[in-house]
Amino acid sequence: MKVTIKVWRQKNRGAPGAFQRYATPELNANMSFLEMLDVVNEQLAQRGEEPIAFDHDCREGICGTCSLVINGKPHGPHKGVATCQTYMRSFHDGQEIVIEPFRARAFPIIKDLVCDRKAFDRIQHAGGFISVRTGSAPDANSILVPKPTSDLAMDAAQCIGCGACVAACKNASAMLFVAAKVSHLNLLPQGQPEKERRVKGMVAQMDQEGFGGCTVTGSCEAVCPKEISLDFITKMNRDYAVALMKGEPARAAAGGAG
Amino acid sequence: MNSITPMWRSTVGKKIVMALTGAALFLFVIAHLLGNLQIFLGPEALNRYGHFLQSNMELVWPARLGLLACVVLHIVAAVQLSAANKAARPVGYEGNPHPVATTYASRTMLMSGLIIAAFIIYHLLHFTVLVKGLNFSGQDFAAFQDEKGRHDIYRMMILGFQQPIVTIFYLVAMALLCLHLSHGIYAMFQSLGLKPGCCPGFPRALAKWGSILIFCGYAAIPLAILSGYGREYVTAPPPDPTVGKEMK
Amino acid sequence: MAELDARIPPGPLGQKWETHKFTTRLINPANKRKYKIIVIGAGLAGASASATLAELGYEVHNFVIHDSPRRAHSVAAQGGINAAKNYQNDGDSVHRLFYDTIKGGDFRAREANVHRLAEVSVNIIDQCVAQGVPFAREYGGLLDNRSFGGAQVSRTFYARGQTGQQLLLGAYSALCRNIGNGGVKSYTHAEMLDLVVADGHAKGVIVRNLQTGEITRHNADAVVLATGGYGNVYNLSTYARQANTTAIWRAYKRGACFANPCYTQIHPTCIPVSGDYQSKLTLMSESLRNDGRVWVPKRKEDCAKKPADIPEGDRDYYLERMYTAFGNLAPRDIASRAAKTVCDEGRGVGETGLGVYLDFAEAIQRLGEPKVRERYGNLFAMYHEITNEDAYHTPMRIYPAVHYTMGGLWVDYNLMSNLPGLFVLGEANFSDHGANRLGASALMQGLADGYFVLPATISGYLATQNPARRPATDADSFRLAEENVQHLTRRMIENKGQRTPASFHKELGRLLWDYCGMARNQAGLERGIELIAALRDEFWRNVKVSGEAGDWNQSLEQAGRVADFLELGELMCRDALHREESCGGHFREEYQYTAADEETKKGLVNPGDVKRRDDPFAYVAAWEFAGEGRPPVLNKEPLVYEEVKMSTRSYK
Ligand SMILES: Cc1cc2nc3c(=O)[nH]c(=O)nc-3n(C[C@H](O)[C@H](O)[C@H](O)COP(=O)(O)OP(=O)(O)OC[C@H]3O[C@@H](n4cnc5c(N)ncnc54)[C@H](O)[C@@H]3O)c2cc1C
Ligand code: HEM
Ligand code: HEM
Ligand code: SF4
Ligand code: F3S
Ligand code: FES
C-alpha cells in the first residue's frame, strides 16, 4: 500500500509552522504507524531534507512518549491504543493522513510534531507522591488493601502520562491526567494522610500551568490509550470539594516534607 | 475558614460554583414551570397563585435576590472559565473540526447560556416589569384586573402569547434552555463529584429526560395559546356558558 | 593494567552486608549538604538512588535523555519483581533466592553481591507498597504472587502486566517529592556525552541539551551512572528506541573497565520478526509461561498446517519433554536455545519458520477465559494489536529476541567502578546476574542498588573527598572533555556522506545477531570482528547526518549512539571469542554437552546444553580501553565461591 501524509513542520519553538505533503514509498500493512514515519524519514534524509521530528521510545504503548494527532484524533483511529501501537492496516491504500502535534498552550511545540510536556512533571512535584522515606516502611502485608480498592487504584495508576487527554480536550484541560494521578494515591490507605494537600496542590499547579478547566465533554476518555475513566474526574472533584471544606493550605503539598 | 478565594481562583472550584448556582436555577425553572402550568387550571387558579406571590413580597424578594445572585455568579463564572479554556487551546485541528466524541450541547454551553440570559431579561420586562411596548399586543398588561380585583395574569399570558413573534422567541429560548440543561445537569453531577454507586447512569438519564420534560412543559403554554386556548376568555364578554364549563 | 579490588567484606556470607554497613565511614548530616552528586538516569536504579540520596541530605543533580524521568525503559517491564518474602509459605528464603540467582547466572556472579541482593529484596517490597505501588492482591487484602522462570517457588510480586511501570512510577513519585522540595535538581532532555576525570577521580560530566543543542559542564564529588542496558546494539530488541550505551561507553573510554560485554540475554517469548522495516521487537512477558505451553509440530510437514489441525499426538511440547522438573518455566537462556534448536531442525512455525507456539488452550480449559483474561488481558490485547491474531482461540507465535545485557561496567562491592568516584547501578553495571539473569530479578536489582546499596556505600568514598576542593567547571579536565564532545559533534554534522545512521545500525545489528547472537563460534566471531571494524570505518567515511548541531536533532543523537554501538559491538565479539566455554547466555557451539558426556548419561543435562569450563574461566572479564585503534586490555577478577559449590546447572 501507499499513502500520502500531510504533516505539520515547524523549525523550532518560536518559528511559524505549516503543513507539508509527502508521498510514502510502498508500505507493508503490518508496519506500525511510526515505522511508516521511519521509512519516510529515511527517504527524506536520502534526499538531503530534514527528517520529520516526532517523539517515540518504547514503541509498545507504555512509556507515553509518542504523541501525534492522526486525522484529528490523538493516538489515531483506535480506542485504548497509543500511536506506537497503531498499524498501517488501519488505513487504506492511497489515503491522505493528516498528522499534527498535540495542541495546547501548556504543551509548547519544540519542533515539527514534538511538544514539551514538562508541565505534567511539575504537577507531580506538587503532590503526586506519598511521603515515605526510604527504609521507613512497615512490612508490606501489614497494610491490608481490599482487592477491589487496589484494582481501582491500579486502573487509575495505568495512566502513561502521554498528554493525549489534553490534546483532545477542547479546553486543553489536564483533568483526566491529574484525576488519574490523584485518584491512584487517594484511593489507597497509604495515601489517606496527604489526601487533601495532594488534591489541592496538584489542582493549583494544574491551573498555574495554563491548562483549561473541565466542561465534561469527554474527549479525553475517548482518546486515552489506557481508557482512564471519567469517573476519576468525578472522584477528584469530590476530593477537592472535601478539601475545600476542610480548608487545608493548598501549596503546602508542594514537595511534601523534607 | 477561608475556602472561598481558593475555590473561586481554581478552575475546579469555579465549576463547583457553576454547578451549585446552576442547580439552584434548575430548581427554580422546575418550580416556575409548575407555577405556570396552572394556566391549564383556568384563570382562578393562576391568578390566585400570582396574587399569593405578589402579596408576599417579604418572601418573594429574598428569592428574587437569591436568584439574581445565582444568575450573576453563574454567568460570571461561565464567561471567565470559557475565556480561560479558549486561551488554553488557541489552535484547533486540521484533521477534524470538532473535538473527538463531544456533543453539540457541550460545545455550545456558553452560547445557549447567553441567549437564555437575554431571554430572561426580555421575559422580566415582558411579564414582571410589564413594559407596555414589549408585549406587541398594544395593551397595558399592568392594567389587567380580574373580577376579584387581582392582577389578571391569565389574561396577560393569553394576550402575550397570541403574538406569534413573542411565542417564537419563547420557544427558541425554551429549546436552548433544554439544550443547555441536557448537558448542564449531567455536568453538574460530575462537577460536584456526585456519582450514585447504585445507578451510575442516573445523571445522564436525568439530564436527557429532565431537559426534554422541561421543554415540553414550558412549550405547551405558548403553543396551546397560539392554537386558540383561552381565546374566549380575552374576547368575552358576553360570557358563553359552554366555555365557562370548560374552564371550571 | 587496572587494578580490580572487589572489596568484598570479610566474615560469613550472611553477615557481610551488616558488617559492611557498620564499618563504612559515614558523613554527618550537617556536612551532607556540601556534597554534590550527579546521577545519570532515572530508571528504577537512577530514580530510587536520586530520591534516597536527596533524603539523606546530599545535593543531587539528575539527568535523563527523556522529556520526563518517568519514561525510562524500566516502565516497560511487565512480569514482576522477586523478593524472598515467603508469603506463600512454599519454602522460600533469602538463601533460596540467593542460590536460585547464583545458579540461574550459571555460577558467573559474585556470591557476596547476590546474597546482599536477596537480603534487601524484602525491604524493596515494603518500600514500594508504602509508596502506593498497587501490587496485585488477594481478596483478603494480602499481596499476591506468581512464579517465574528458574524458580520452584512463587516469589514474584506483580501489578497486572505493568509491574515495571508501577515500580517506576513509585520511584518517580519519590523523585518528584524531592524535586519539589529542592533536594534534587532535575535535568530532562539532557544527554551525558562524556565523563570528566580529574587526577584519577570521576568529577563531572559533559551534557548536551537535546532541545537546544547547548553543551554544558557539570561538576560533582561523585558521578553515578544508571543508564540501563546496551541491548540496542543489536538494533532489533525489546529495548526502547532511545536506549543506548553512550554514557557507559564514554566512561569506558575514560578508564572504567567493561565487564563481560558478551553476556547478553535472549528472551524466549517475544513476537517474531515480520519484516525488515521492523524497528523493535515486543516482549510477551515470561509470566505467560506460567499457564502457556510451548510446542512445535513433531514433523516438519505439519508446520504449514493450522495449529488447530495438528492433533495432540503430533505436537512436541519440547520444554516439558527436555526439562521435566521446570518444564515451560525453564530459564530463559535454555528456553531460547531450545526454540532455536527446534526451528533449526525445520520445525519452526509462521511464514518465516522462525517461531514456536505458546498455547493457552489448556489453561483456558482449566481456569476459564475470564481468569486468563484477568491475568494476561493486556498482553493478549498487545499481541492482537501487533499480529491481528486472537490468542484466546489460536496459540501465540513467539521467538527469542535480545532482551537484557548482564554485562556492563565493572563495579566493586560498593558499586564503584575501578575509576574512583564513578558508581554504576542497575542494568548498566555487571554485578549480580552472572552469565544469565532470571526473570523478575532486574527490577529487584535496580531498586536494591538505588534504594539500599548505593546510599549506604557512597559515604565511604565521599568521606575521603573534600567538597571544597571539587574541581571547578573551568578546569582543564572539563575544557578538554567538552572540546572532545564538540569535536565529535562537528565531525558527524560536517561529514558529507551517503548513508543514514539508521542504515548502519540495522547492518550492525544483523552482523551481531549472526555472529554474536544465540550461538557463537570462533570462526564466526573472528569474521564478526573484521566486518564490524570495516563497517565502523565506513561509518566515519560515509555517514550522513541532517540538521544542525544547535537544534533538536534526532539524526545527530542517533549517529552518536550508533558510533558507540559500532565500537561496543567489536568488544562484545572479542569477549565472546576469548571466553572459550559456554555459560548462561553465552553459548559457544564448540562447548556443549554431547550424549558421550558423564552428566548427560547421569541425566543432569541434555545433549546441546551449555558446557562450562570453570577451571580456566571462573572469572569476570573486565576489559580496559587502551586507546583508539589499540586492542583492549583484559583484566580478570577471579570468582571465589565460599558458600555454594559450582555445580552443573541442571533443570531436568
Ligand atoms: C520489555 C522489557 C521487559 C522487562 N521485564 C522485566 C521484568 O518483568 N522483571 C524484571 O525484573 N526485569 C525486566 N526487564 C529488565 C528491566 O526492566 C531493566 O533491566 C531495568 O528496568 C533497567 O533499569 P535501569 O534503571 O537500570 O535502566 P533504565 O530503566 O533503562 O533507565 C535508563 C535511564 O538512563 C537514562 N539515560 C540513558 N542514557 C543516557 C545518557 N547518555 N544521558 C543521560 N541519561 C541517559 C534514560 O533517560 C533513563 O532514565 C525488562 C526489560 C524489558 C526491555
Ligand atoms: C435558567 C438558567 C440556567 C440554568 C438552569 C443553568 C443550568 C446550568 C447547569 C446545571 C450547569 C452545569 C454546571 C456544571 O457545569 O457543573 C450549567 C453550566 C453552564 N451554564 Fe448554565 N444555566 C442557566 C443559565 C446560564 C446562563 C444565563 C449562562 C450564560 C453564560 C450559562 C452558561 C453556562 C455555562 C458556560 C456552563 C458550563 C458548561 C459546562 O460546564 O459544561 N448558563 N448551567
Ligand atoms: C412559557 C414559558 C414561561 C412563562 C409562561 C412564564 C411566565 C411568567 C410569568 C407570568 C411571570 C410573572 C409572575 C408574576 O409576576 O407573578 C414570570 C416571571 C418570571 N419568569 Fe417566567 N415564564 C416562562 C419561562 C421562564 C423561564 C424559562 C425562565 C428562566 C430561565 C423564567 C424566569 C422568570 C423569572 C426569573 C421571573 C420573575 C419571577 C419574580 O417575579 O421574581 N420564566 N414568568
Ligand atoms: S489520562 Fe490517558 S491520555 Fe491522559 S495522560 Fe494519562 S494515559 Fe495519557
Ligand atoms: S475532554 Fe476536557 S472537558 Fe473535561 S471531560 Fe475531558 S477534560
Ligand atoms: S512510544 Fe512509548 S507509548 Fe508510544
Short mmCIF file of N, CA and C in Angstrom, two decimals, chain A residues 11 13 28 31 35 42 45-46 51 53-54 56-60 62-65 81 85 87 89 110-111 116 118 121 124-125 128-131 133-135 137-141 143-145 147 150-151 155 157-161 181 184 188 190 255 257-258, chain C residues 52 55 66-71 75-76 78 85 87 125-127 129-132 134 137 139 141-143 159-160 162 165-166 169 172-173 176-177 179-181 188 211 240-242 277-280 374 382 385-386 388 451 498 500 502 544 546 548 551-552 554:
data_model
loop_
_atom_site.label_atom_id
_atom_site.label_comp_id
_atom_site.label_asym_id
_atom_site.label_seq_id
_atom_site.Cartn_x
_atom_site.Cartn_y
_atom_site.Cartn_z
N LYS A 11 10.14 24.61 12.49
CA LYS A 11 11.59 24.56 12.73
C LYS A 11 11.90 24.45 14.22
N ARG A 13 10.66 26.20 18.53
CA ARG A 13 9.64 26.83 19.38
C ARG A 13 9.01 28.07 18.77
N ASN A 28 4.12 -1.88 3.93
CA ASN A 28 3.54 -3.16 4.31
C ASN A 28 2.47 -2.90 5.36
N MET A 31 3.24 -2.88 9.01
CA MET A 31 4.10 -1.86 9.60
C MET A 31 3.34 -1.11 10.68
N GLU A 35 6.77 3.14 12.19
CA GLU A 35 7.70 2.56 11.22
C GLU A 35 7.47 3.18 9.85
N GLU A 42 13.77 8.13 6.38
CA GLU A 42 14.95 7.62 5.67
C GLU A 42 14.98 8.24 4.27
N ALA A 45 15.95 11.90 4.45
CA ALA A 45 17.38 12.05 4.73
C ALA A 45 18.18 11.78 3.46
N GLN A 46 17.79 10.72 2.74
CA GLN A 46 18.48 10.41 1.48
C GLN A 46 18.45 11.61 0.55
N PRO A 51 14.65 15.19 8.32
CA PRO A 51 13.60 14.24 8.67
C PRO A 51 12.55 14.90 9.56
N ALA A 53 10.63 15.43 12.77
CA ALA A 53 10.87 15.14 14.18
C ALA A 53 9.57 14.66 14.83
N PHE A 54 9.63 13.49 15.45
CA PHE A 54 8.47 13.01 16.23
C PHE A 54 8.97 12.25 17.44
N HIS A 56 9.05 9.35 20.34
CA HIS A 56 8.74 7.92 20.47
C HIS A 56 9.83 7.30 21.32
N ASP A 57 9.54 6.16 21.94
CA ASP A 57 10.61 5.45 22.63
C ASP A 57 10.31 3.97 22.75
N CYS A 58 9.42 3.58 23.67
CA CYS A 58 9.24 2.14 23.92
C CYS A 58 8.60 1.42 22.73
N ARG A 59 7.75 2.13 22.03
CA ARG A 59 7.03 1.55 20.89
C ARG A 59 6.21 0.32 21.28
N GLU A 60 5.78 0.29 22.53
CA GLU A 60 4.84 -0.76 22.91
C GLU A 60 3.75 -0.22 23.83
N ILE A 62 3.64 1.96 26.44
CA ILE A 62 3.72 2.06 27.90
C ILE A 62 4.50 3.28 28.40
N CYS A 63 5.39 3.83 27.59
CA CYS A 63 6.23 4.92 28.11
C CYS A 63 5.55 6.27 28.00
N GLY A 64 4.57 6.38 27.09
CA GLY A 64 3.85 7.64 26.96
C GLY A 64 4.61 8.71 26.20
N THR A 65 5.67 8.33 25.50
CA THR A 65 6.45 9.33 24.76
C THR A 65 5.80 9.69 23.43
N VAL A 81 -5.51 2.61 22.48
CA VAL A 81 -4.26 2.25 21.83
C VAL A 81 -3.44 3.52 21.61
N GLN A 85 1.24 1.88 18.79
CA GLN A 85 0.62 0.56 18.60
C GLN A 85 -0.40 0.59 17.47
N TYR A 87 -1.28 0.41 13.59
CA TYR A 87 -0.66 -0.25 12.44
C TYR A 87 -1.26 0.24 11.14
N ARG A 89 -2.38 -1.25 8.76
CA ARG A 89 -3.57 -1.98 8.29
C ARG A 89 -4.84 -1.22 8.65
N ILE A 110 8.16 21.99 20.31
CA ILE A 110 9.62 22.11 20.28
C ILE A 110 10.10 22.08 18.84
N LYS A 111 9.57 21.13 18.07
CA LYS A 111 9.91 21.02 16.65
C LYS A 111 8.91 20.09 15.98
N ASP A 116 6.48 19.90 24.30
CA ASP A 116 7.12 19.85 25.61
C ASP A 116 6.05 19.60 26.68
N LYS A 118 6.58 18.98 29.98
CA LYS A 118 7.14 19.05 31.35
C LYS A 118 6.11 19.52 32.36
N ASP A 121 5.13 16.97 34.75
CA ASP A 121 6.05 16.68 35.86
C ASP A 121 5.86 17.67 36.99
N GLN A 124 3.14 16.81 39.13
CA GLN A 124 3.50 15.70 40.01
C GLN A 124 4.33 16.19 41.20
N HIS A 125 5.24 17.14 40.92
CA HIS A 125 6.07 17.66 42.02
C HIS A 125 5.19 18.26 43.11
N GLY A 128 2.13 14.60 43.76
CA GLY A 128 1.91 13.27 43.18
C GLY A 128 2.77 12.20 43.84
N PHE A 129 2.70 12.13 45.15
CA PHE A 129 3.54 11.15 45.86
C PHE A 129 2.98 10.90 47.25
N ILE A 130 3.47 9.82 47.86
CA ILE A 130 3.21 9.57 49.28
C ILE A 130 4.54 9.78 49.99
N SER A 131 4.54 10.62 51.01
CA SER A 131 5.81 10.94 51.67
C SER A 131 6.26 9.78 52.55
N ARG A 133 9.97 8.01 53.61
CA ARG A 133 11.43 7.98 53.48
C ARG A 133 11.89 6.54 53.27
N THR A 134 12.89 6.38 52.42
CA THR A 134 13.40 5.04 52.16
C THR A 134 13.82 4.37 53.46
N GLY A 135 13.36 3.13 53.64
CA GLY A 135 13.77 2.38 54.82
C GLY A 135 12.79 2.51 55.97
N ALA A 137 9.54 2.04 55.83
CA ALA A 137 8.26 1.37 55.56
C ALA A 137 8.04 0.15 56.45
N PRO A 138 6.79 -0.07 56.86
CA PRO A 138 6.45 -1.29 57.61
C PRO A 138 6.34 -2.49 56.67
N ASP A 139 6.21 -3.70 57.22
CA ASP A 139 6.11 -4.88 56.37
C ASP A 139 4.95 -4.74 55.40
N ALA A 140 5.20 -5.14 54.16
CA ALA A 140 4.24 -4.90 53.08
C ALA A 140 2.85 -5.44 53.43
N ASN A 141 2.79 -6.60 54.06
CA ASN A 141 1.48 -7.20 54.35
C ASN A 141 0.83 -6.65 55.61
N ILE A 143 -0.16 -3.66 55.74
CA ILE A 143 -1.20 -2.78 55.22
C ILE A 143 -2.11 -3.62 54.35
N LEU A 144 -3.33 -3.90 54.82
CA LEU A 144 -4.27 -4.68 54.01
C LEU A 144 -4.99 -3.74 53.05
N VAL A 145 -5.02 -4.12 51.78
CA VAL A 145 -5.77 -3.32 50.81
C VAL A 145 -6.78 -4.22 50.13
N LYS A 147 -9.04 -6.06 47.61
CA LYS A 147 -8.75 -6.25 46.18
C LYS A 147 -9.47 -5.23 45.30
N SER A 150 -7.60 -1.93 45.45
CA SER A 150 -6.30 -1.89 44.78
C SER A 150 -6.48 -2.05 43.27
N ASP A 151 -7.50 -2.79 42.85
CA ASP A 151 -7.77 -2.88 41.40
C ASP A 151 -8.16 -1.52 40.84
N ASP A 155 -6.34 0.77 38.08
CA ASP A 155 -6.95 1.34 36.88
C ASP A 155 -6.48 2.77 36.66
N ALA A 157 -3.76 4.14 38.10
CA ALA A 157 -2.29 4.21 38.05
C ALA A 157 -1.74 3.86 36.67
N GLN A 158 -2.57 3.26 35.82
CA GLN A 158 -2.08 2.84 34.50
C GLN A 158 -1.77 4.01 33.57
N CYS A 159 -2.24 5.20 33.92
CA CYS A 159 -2.00 6.37 33.08
C CYS A 159 -0.53 6.46 32.70
N ILE A 160 -0.27 6.63 31.40
CA ILE A 160 1.13 6.67 30.93
C ILE A 160 1.64 8.09 30.73
N GLY A 161 0.84 9.07 31.15
CA GLY A 161 1.32 10.45 31.09
C GLY A 161 1.63 10.95 29.69
N LYS A 181 -3.87 10.58 38.51
CA LYS A 181 -2.76 10.60 39.47
C LYS A 181 -3.28 10.75 40.90
N HIS A 184 -5.28 7.52 42.05
CA HIS A 184 -4.43 6.36 42.35
C HIS A 184 -4.00 6.40 43.81
N LEU A 188 -5.90 4.62 47.95
CA LEU A 188 -5.21 3.63 48.78
C LEU A 188 -5.10 4.09 50.23
N GLN A 190 -2.61 3.93 52.10
CA GLN A 190 -1.33 4.63 52.31
C GLN A 190 -1.45 6.11 51.96
N GLY A 255 6.18 19.45 47.10
CA GLY A 255 7.43 18.90 47.60
C GLY A 255 7.28 18.09 48.86
N ALA A 257 7.08 17.00 52.82
CA ALA A 257 8.05 17.24 53.88
C ALA A 257 9.45 16.87 53.39
N GLY A 258 10.47 17.42 54.05
CA GLY A 258 11.84 17.11 53.63
C GLY A 258 12.11 15.66 53.83
N THR C 52 16.65 8.77 47.26
CA THR C 52 17.17 8.38 48.57
C THR C 52 18.37 9.23 48.97
N GLU C 55 17.08 12.47 50.17
CA GLU C 55 16.50 12.35 51.53
C GLU C 55 17.60 12.37 52.58
N HIS C 66 15.26 11.58 28.42
CA HIS C 66 13.83 11.68 28.13
C HIS C 66 13.28 13.05 28.49
N ASP C 67 12.03 13.30 28.05
CA ASP C 67 11.40 14.58 28.39
C ASP C 67 10.90 14.56 29.82
N SER C 68 10.84 13.37 30.40
CA SER C 68 10.43 13.25 31.80
C SER C 68 11.11 12.01 32.41
N PRO C 69 11.49 12.11 33.69
CA PRO C 69 12.14 10.95 34.31
C PRO C 69 11.25 9.70 34.27
N ARG C 70 9.95 9.91 34.16
CA ARG C 70 9.03 8.76 34.24
C ARG C 70 9.07 7.88 33.01
N ARG C 71 9.82 8.25 31.98
CA ARG C 71 9.77 7.48 30.73
C ARG C 71 10.88 6.45 30.58
N VAL C 75 9.95 1.29 32.66
CA VAL C 75 8.50 1.38 32.57
C VAL C 75 7.90 0.21 31.78
N ALA C 76 8.73 -0.40 30.93
CA ALA C 76 8.21 -1.44 30.04
C ALA C 76 8.21 -2.82 30.68
N GLN C 78 7.23 -5.97 32.42
CA GLN C 78 5.86 -6.44 32.53
C GLN C 78 5.66 -7.38 33.72
N LYS C 85 10.10 -13.00 50.35
CA LYS C 85 9.15 -12.74 51.44
C LYS C 85 8.58 -14.04 52.00
N TYR C 87 5.78 -15.21 51.51
CA TYR C 87 4.37 -15.02 51.89
C TYR C 87 3.55 -16.25 51.53
N ILE C 125 10.00 -4.54 48.61
CA ILE C 125 8.54 -4.67 48.53
C ILE C 125 7.88 -3.78 49.57
N ASP C 126 8.42 -3.78 50.79
CA ASP C 126 7.86 -2.90 51.83
C ASP C 126 7.86 -1.46 51.33
N GLN C 127 9.01 -1.01 50.83
CA GLN C 127 9.16 0.37 50.38
C GLN C 127 8.13 0.70 49.31
N VAL C 129 5.27 -0.79 48.47
CA VAL C 129 3.88 -0.79 48.93
C VAL C 129 3.59 0.50 49.69
N ALA C 130 4.52 0.93 50.53
CA ALA C 130 4.30 2.16 51.30
C ALA C 130 4.16 3.37 50.37
N GLN C 131 4.82 3.30 49.21
CA GLN C 131 4.75 4.41 48.24
C GLN C 131 3.43 4.41 47.48
N GLY C 132 2.69 3.31 47.60
CA GLY C 132 1.42 3.23 46.90
C GLY C 132 1.47 2.45 45.60
N PRO C 134 0.45 -0.27 43.42
CA PRO C 134 -0.72 -1.16 43.55
C PRO C 134 -0.45 -2.58 43.09
N ARG C 137 -3.45 -8.09 44.55
CA ARG C 137 -3.85 -8.51 45.90
C ARG C 137 -4.77 -9.71 45.84
N TYR C 139 -8.19 -11.56 47.78
CA TYR C 139 -9.41 -10.96 48.33
C TYR C 139 -9.26 -10.59 49.78
N GLY C 141 -6.94 -9.09 50.99
CA GLY C 141 -6.21 -7.84 51.09
C GLY C 141 -4.71 -8.02 51.16
N LEU C 142 -4.25 -9.30 51.17
CA LEU C 142 -2.82 -9.57 51.21
C LEU C 142 -2.25 -9.57 49.79
N LEU C 143 -0.91 -9.47 49.71
CA LEU C 143 -0.25 -9.43 48.41
C LEU C 143 -0.28 -10.78 47.73
N ALA C 159 2.08 -6.23 39.29
CA ALA C 159 0.94 -5.31 39.16
C ALA C 159 0.41 -5.49 37.74
N ARG C 160 -0.62 -6.33 37.59
CA ARG C 160 -1.11 -6.73 36.26
C ARG C 160 0.09 -7.06 35.39
N GLN C 162 2.00 -4.74 34.22
CA GLN C 162 2.73 -3.46 34.17
C GLN C 162 3.54 -3.21 35.43
N GLN C 165 6.20 -0.48 35.15
CA GLN C 165 5.58 0.85 35.13
C GLN C 165 5.25 1.30 36.54
N GLN C 166 4.61 0.41 37.29
CA GLN C 166 4.17 0.81 38.62
C GLN C 166 5.35 1.04 39.56
N LEU C 169 6.89 4.33 38.53
CA LEU C 169 6.08 5.46 38.99
C LEU C 169 6.27 5.66 40.50
N TYR C 172 9.60 7.25 40.78
CA TYR C 172 9.45 8.60 40.20
C TYR C 172 8.72 9.51 41.18
N SER C 173 7.73 8.97 41.88
CA SER C 173 7.00 9.83 42.82
C SER C 173 7.93 10.25 43.95
N CYS C 176 9.94 12.93 42.49
CA CYS C 176 9.16 14.17 42.38
C CYS C 176 9.12 14.90 43.72
N ARG C 177 8.89 14.13 44.76
CA ARG C 177 8.80 14.73 46.09
C ARG C 177 10.08 15.51 46.39
N ILE C 179 12.30 16.59 44.15
CA ILE C 179 12.48 17.72 43.23
C ILE C 179 11.64 18.89 43.76
N GLY C 180 10.42 18.56 44.19
CA GLY C 180 9.51 19.58 44.71
C GLY C 180 10.09 20.33 45.90
N ASN C 181 10.79 19.61 46.76
CA ASN C 181 11.33 20.31 47.94
C ASN C 181 12.79 20.72 47.76
N THR C 188 16.01 17.35 32.25
CA THR C 188 15.45 16.42 31.27
C THR C 188 15.91 16.80 29.87
N GLN C 211 17.12 19.75 23.38
CA GLN C 211 16.19 20.71 22.77
C GLN C 211 16.93 21.83 22.06
N ALA C 240 13.69 0.06 24.40
CA ALA C 240 13.12 1.27 23.80
C ALA C 240 14.11 1.78 22.76
N ARG C 241 13.61 2.55 21.80
CA ARG C 241 14.47 3.01 20.71
C ARG C 241 15.59 3.91 21.20
N GLN C 242 15.34 4.64 22.29
CA GLN C 242 16.38 5.59 22.75
C GLN C 242 17.43 4.92 23.62
N TYR C 277 11.41 -3.82 7.76
CA TYR C 277 11.08 -2.45 8.19
C TYR C 277 11.03 -2.38 9.71
N GLN C 278 11.02 -3.55 10.36
CA GLN C 278 10.74 -3.62 11.79
C GLN C 278 11.72 -2.79 12.60
N SER C 279 11.18 -2.05 13.60
CA SER C 279 12.03 -1.15 14.37
C SER C 279 12.25 -1.67 15.78
N LYS C 280 11.38 -2.56 16.24
CA LYS C 280 11.61 -3.11 17.58
C LYS C 280 10.85 -4.41 17.74
N GLU C 374 -8.11 -11.98 33.08
CA GLU C 374 -7.74 -11.14 34.21
C GLU C 374 -6.22 -11.14 34.39
N MET C 382 -2.18 -6.69 23.51
CA MET C 382 -0.98 -6.20 22.84
C MET C 382 -0.65 -7.13 21.66
N GLU C 385 -3.03 -6.49 18.85
CA GLU C 385 -2.71 -5.24 18.16
C GLU C 385 -1.64 -5.46 17.08
N ILE C 386 -0.60 -6.20 17.48
CA ILE C 386 0.57 -6.31 16.61
C ILE C 386 0.37 -7.35 15.52
N ASN C 388 -2.66 -9.05 14.91
CA ASN C 388 -4.02 -9.18 14.41
C ASN C 388 -4.57 -10.59 14.62
N TYR C 451 17.83 2.12 46.15
CA TYR C 451 17.24 2.45 47.45
C TYR C 451 18.17 2.11 48.60
N GLN C 498 26.78 9.42 2.47
CA GLN C 498 25.60 8.97 1.73
C GLN C 498 24.60 8.19 2.59
N THR C 500 22.49 6.90 6.07
CA THR C 500 21.93 7.42 7.32
C THR C 500 22.41 6.58 8.51
N ALA C 502 20.71 5.26 10.75
CA ALA C 502 19.81 4.11 10.91
C ALA C 502 20.27 2.92 10.08
N LYS C 544 25.76 10.16 7.03
CA LYS C 544 25.11 11.41 6.61
C LYS C 544 24.16 11.82 7.73
N SER C 546 21.66 14.77 9.00
CA SER C 546 20.98 16.00 8.56
C SER C 546 20.74 16.93 9.75
N GLU C 548 21.11 20.58 12.13
CA GLU C 548 22.22 21.34 12.70
C GLU C 548 22.51 20.89 14.13
N ASP C 551 20.35 22.58 17.63
CA ASP C 551 18.92 22.47 17.43
C ASP C 551 18.50 21.05 17.83
N TRP C 552 17.19 20.85 18.03
CA TRP C 552 16.68 19.49 18.25
C TRP C 552 17.04 18.67 17.02
N GLN C 554 17.36 14.68 16.01
CA GLN C 554 17.32 13.25 16.33
C GLN C 554 18.32 12.46 15.51
#
